[in-house]
Amino acid sequence: MTDRPLVLATNDDGIEAPGLWHLAEAVLDFADVLVVAPAFNQSGMSASVTLRQDLETERAHSLLDGVDAWQVNGTPTDAVLHGIRHLAPRHIDMIVSGVNPGPNVGRD
């Protein structure tokens, strides 16, 4: 058993977004990290949940040693829920999301 907290890192920009990996790397200083994110960009999906389609989850290429990464073919909410319920090896202590590649202003 570890004394380090477990942090789930996610985003709405997809598993390959650089900001997600910068965030996960920063968290590694104080926690173990599990990355679970949408397979593709899902910006603007807010709290949407997939209801009428089966979710597929597969291992993703992790850019960080010792960090498991998964991609979900659903919304950001789907990714977080699936990470908590099915992928985390133990209790998630914190969820972090980001980092957005540009301004998040809604409207200019």
PDB file of C-alpha atoms in Angstrom:
ATOM      1  CA  MET A   1       0.000   0.000   0.000  1.00  0.00           C
ATOM      2  CA  THR A   2       1.221   3.476  -0.808  1.00  0.00           C
ATOM      3  CA  ASP A   3       0.976   6.697   1.176  1.00  0.00           C
ATOM      4  CA  ARG A   4       0.758   8.718  -2.023  1.00  0.00           C
ATOM      5  CA  PRO A   5      -2.692   9.880  -3.113  1.00  0.00           C
ATOM      6  CA  LEU A   6      -4.111   8.660  -6.415  1.00  0.00           C
ATOM      7  CA  VAL A   7      -5.081  11.390  -8.872  1.00  0.00           C
ATOM      8  CA  LEU A   8      -7.176  10.862 -11.986  1.00  0.00           C
ATOM      9  CA  ALA A   9      -6.079  13.257 -14.747  1.00  0.00           C
ATOM     10  CA  THR A  10      -8.527  13.954 -17.566  1.00  0.00           C
ATOM     11  CA  ASN A  11      -9.597  16.616 -20.047  1.00  0.00           C
ATOM     12  CA  ASP A  12     -12.096  17.360 -22.797  1.00  0.00           C
ATOM     13  CA  ASP A  13      -9.492  17.779 -25.545  1.00  0.00           C
ATOM     14  CA  GLY A  14      -8.668  14.086 -25.947  1.00  0.00           C
ATOM     15  CA  ILE A  15      -5.986  11.666 -24.831  1.00  0.00           C
ATOM     16  CA  GLU A  16      -3.329  13.098 -27.163  1.00  0.00           C
ATOM     17  CA  ALA A  17      -3.667  16.720 -26.004  1.00  0.00           C
ATOM     18  CA  PRO A  18      -0.290  18.005 -24.733  1.00  0.00           C
ATOM     19  CA  GLY A  19      -1.877  19.900 -21.836  1.00  0.00           C
ATOM     20  CA  LEU A  20      -3.185  16.676 -20.321  1.00  0.00           C
ATOM     21  CA  TRP A  21       0.301  15.216 -20.175  1.00  0.00           C
ATOM     22  CA  HIS A  22       1.844  18.404 -18.749  1.00  0.00           C
ATOM     23  CA  LEU A  23      -0.790  18.331 -16.014  1.00  0.00           C
ATOM     24  CA  ALA A  24      -0.185  14.651 -15.251  1.00  0.00           C
ATOM     25  CA  GLU A  25       3.568  15.262 -15.088  1.00  0.00           C
ATOM     26  CA  ALA A  26       3.114  18.118 -12.599  1.00  0.00           C
ATOM     27  CA  VAL A  27       0.930  15.952 -10.358  1.00  0.00           C
ATOM     28  CA  LEU A  28       3.537  13.157 -10.301  1.00  0.00           C
ATOM     29  CA  ASP A  29       5.569  15.258  -7.853  1.00  0.00           C
ATOM     30  CA  PHE A  30       3.089  14.464  -5.071  1.00  0.00           C
ATOM     31  CA  ALA A  31       0.789  11.662  -6.269  1.00  0.00           C
ATOM     32  CA  ASP A  32       0.348   8.520  -8.315  1.00  0.00           C
ATOM     33  CA  VAL A  33      -1.504   9.331 -11.528  1.00  0.00           C
ATOM     34  CA  LEU A  34      -4.076   7.533 -13.659  1.00  0.00           C
ATOM     35  CA  VAL A  35      -4.873   9.204 -16.999  1.00  0.00           C
ATOM     36  CA  VAL A  36      -8.347   8.567 -18.432  1.00  0.00           C
ATOM     37  CA  ALA A  37      -9.601  10.836 -21.206  1.00  0.00           C
ATOM     38  CA  PRO A  38     -11.829  10.833 -24.273  1.00  0.00           C
ATOM     39  CA  ALA A  39     -10.313   9.137 -27.313  1.00  0.00           C
ATOM     40  CA  PHE A  40     -10.971  12.303 -29.347  1.00  0.00           C
ATOM     41  CA  ASN A  41     -11.593  15.994 -28.743  1.00  0.00           C
ATOM     42  CA  GLN A  42     -14.882  16.491 -26.891  1.00  0.00           C
ATOM     43  CA  SER A  43     -14.666  20.231 -26.207  1.00  0.00           C
ATOM     44  CA  GLY A  44     -18.023  21.802 -25.461  1.00  0.00           C
ATOM     45  CA  MET A  45     -19.655  18.589 -24.257  1.00  0.00           C
ATOM     46  CA  SER A  46     -20.068  19.941 -20.705  1.00  0.00           C
ATOM     47  CA  ALA A  47     -21.553  17.271 -18.419  1.00  0.00           C
ATOM     48  CA  SER A  48     -22.946  15.111 -21.245  1.00  0.00           C
ATOM     49  CA  VAL A  49     -23.141  11.372 -20.661  1.00  0.00           C
ATOM     50  CA  THR A  50     -23.400   8.633 -23.291  1.00  0.00           C
ATOM     51  CA  LEU A  51     -26.678   6.744 -22.884  1.00  0.00           C
ATOM     52  CA  ARG A  52     -27.490   4.843 -26.080  1.00  0.00           C
ATOM     53  CA  GLN A  53     -24.152   3.527 -27.153  1.00  0.00           C
ATOM     54  CA  ASP A  54     -21.708   1.060 -25.658  1.00  0.00           C
ATOM     55  CA  LEU A  55     -18.518   2.643 -24.395  1.00  0.00           C
ATOM     56  CA  GLU A  56     -15.232   1.201 -25.557  1.00  0.00           C
ATOM     57  CA  THR A  57     -12.160   1.635 -23.419  1.00  0.00           C
ATOM     58  CA  GLU A  58      -8.644   0.790 -24.453  1.00  0.00           C
ATOM     59  CA  ARG A  59      -5.162   1.345 -23.153  1.00  0.00           C
ATOM     60  CA  ALA A  60      -3.543   4.441 -24.540  1.00  0.00           C
ATOM     61  CA  HIS A  61       0.129   5.148 -25.068  1.00  0.00           C
ATOM     62  CA  SER A  62       1.392   6.808 -21.897  1.00  0.00           C
ATOM     63  CA  LEU A  63       3.936   9.577 -22.298  1.00  0.00           C
ATOM     64  CA  LEU A  64       5.059   9.184 -18.673  1.00  0.00           C
ATOM     65  CA  ASP A  65       6.862   6.263 -17.046  1.00  0.00           C
ATOM     66  CA  GLY A  66       4.779   4.537 -14.401  1.00  0.00           C
ATOM     67  CA  VAL A  67       1.509   6.179 -15.461  1.00  0.00           C
ATOM     68  CA  ASP A  68      -1.335   4.050 -16.814  1.00  0.00           C
ATOM     69  CA  ALA A  69      -3.371   5.717 -19.549  1.00  0.00           C
ATOM     70  CA  TRP A  70      -6.769   4.833 -20.974  1.00  0.00           C
ATOM     71  CA  GLN A  71      -8.957   6.303 -23.696  1.00  0.00           C
ATOM     72  CA  VAL A  72     -12.751   6.116 -23.737  1.00  0.00           C
ATOM     73  CA  ASN A  73     -14.883   6.584 -26.858  1.00  0.00           C
ATOM     74  CA  GLY A  74     -17.240   8.892 -25.006  1.00  0.00           C
ATOM     75  CA  THR A  75     -17.568  12.249 -23.327  1.00  0.00           C
ATOM     76  CA  PRO A  76     -15.306  13.671 -20.616  1.00  0.00           C
ATOM     77  CA  THR A  77     -17.904  12.655 -18.014  1.00  0.00           C
ATOM     78  CA  ASP A  78     -17.913   9.104 -19.388  1.00  0.00           C
ATOM     79  CA  ALA A  79     -14.126   9.004 -19.078  1.00  0.00           C
ATOM     80  CA  VAL A  80     -14.135  10.163 -15.454  1.00  0.00           C
ATOM     81  CA  LEU A  81     -16.945   7.833 -14.391  1.00  0.00           C
ATOM     82  CA  HIS A  82     -15.335   4.870 -16.124  1.00  0.00           C
ATOM     83  CA  GLY A  83     -11.981   5.703 -14.546  1.00  0.00           C
ATOM     84  CA  ILE A  84     -13.478   5.848 -11.052  1.00  0.00           C
ATOM     85  CA  ARG A  85     -15.719   2.796 -11.387  1.00  0.00           C
ATOM     86  CA  HIS A  86     -13.635   0.413 -13.491  1.00  0.00           C
ATOM     87  CA  LEU A  87     -10.023   1.461 -14.062  1.00  0.00           C
ATOM     88  CA  ALA A  88      -8.685   2.850 -10.797  1.00  0.00           C
ATOM     89  CA  PRO A  89      -6.657   0.300  -8.813  1.00  0.00           C
ATOM     90  CA  ARG A  90      -7.751   1.989  -5.566  1.00  0.00           C
ATOM     91  CA  HIS A  91      -9.747   4.955  -4.284  1.00  0.00           C
ATOM     92  CA  ILE A  92      -9.312   8.163  -6.328  1.00  0.00           C
ATOM     93  CA  ASP A  93      -8.300  10.999  -4.001  1.00  0.00           C
ATOM     94  CA  MET A  94      -8.487  13.852  -6.491  1.00  0.00           C
ATOM     95  CA  ILE A  95      -9.518  14.553 -10.081  1.00  0.00           C
ATOM     96  CA  VAL A  96      -7.681  17.169 -12.140  1.00  0.00           C
ATOM     97  CA  SER A  97      -8.651  18.344 -15.602  1.00  0.00           C
ATOM     98  CA  GLY A  98      -6.905  20.352 -18.289  1.00  0.00           C
ATOM     99  CA  VAL A  99      -4.805  22.033 -19.397  1.00  0.00           C
ATOM    100  CA  ASN A 100      -6.759  23.711 -22.185  1.00  0.00           C
ATOM    101  CA  PRO A 101      -4.782  24.570 -25.342  1.00  0.00           C
ATOM    102  CA  GLY A 102      -6.392  28.005 -25.634  1.00  0.00           C
ATOM    103  CA  PRO A 103      -8.749  30.398 -23.889  1.00  0.00           C
ATOM    104  CA  ASN A 104     -11.935  28.938 -22.438  1.00  0.00           C
ATOM    105  CA  VAL A 105     -14.113  32.010 -22.822  1.00  0.00           C
ATOM    106  CA  GLY A 106     -17.321  30.567 -24.263  1.00  0.00           C
ATOM    107  CA  ARG A 107     -17.825  33.606 -26.488  1.00  0.00           C
ATOM    108  CA  ASP A 108     -15.434  36.231 -27.792  1.00  0.00           C
TER     109      ASP A 108
END
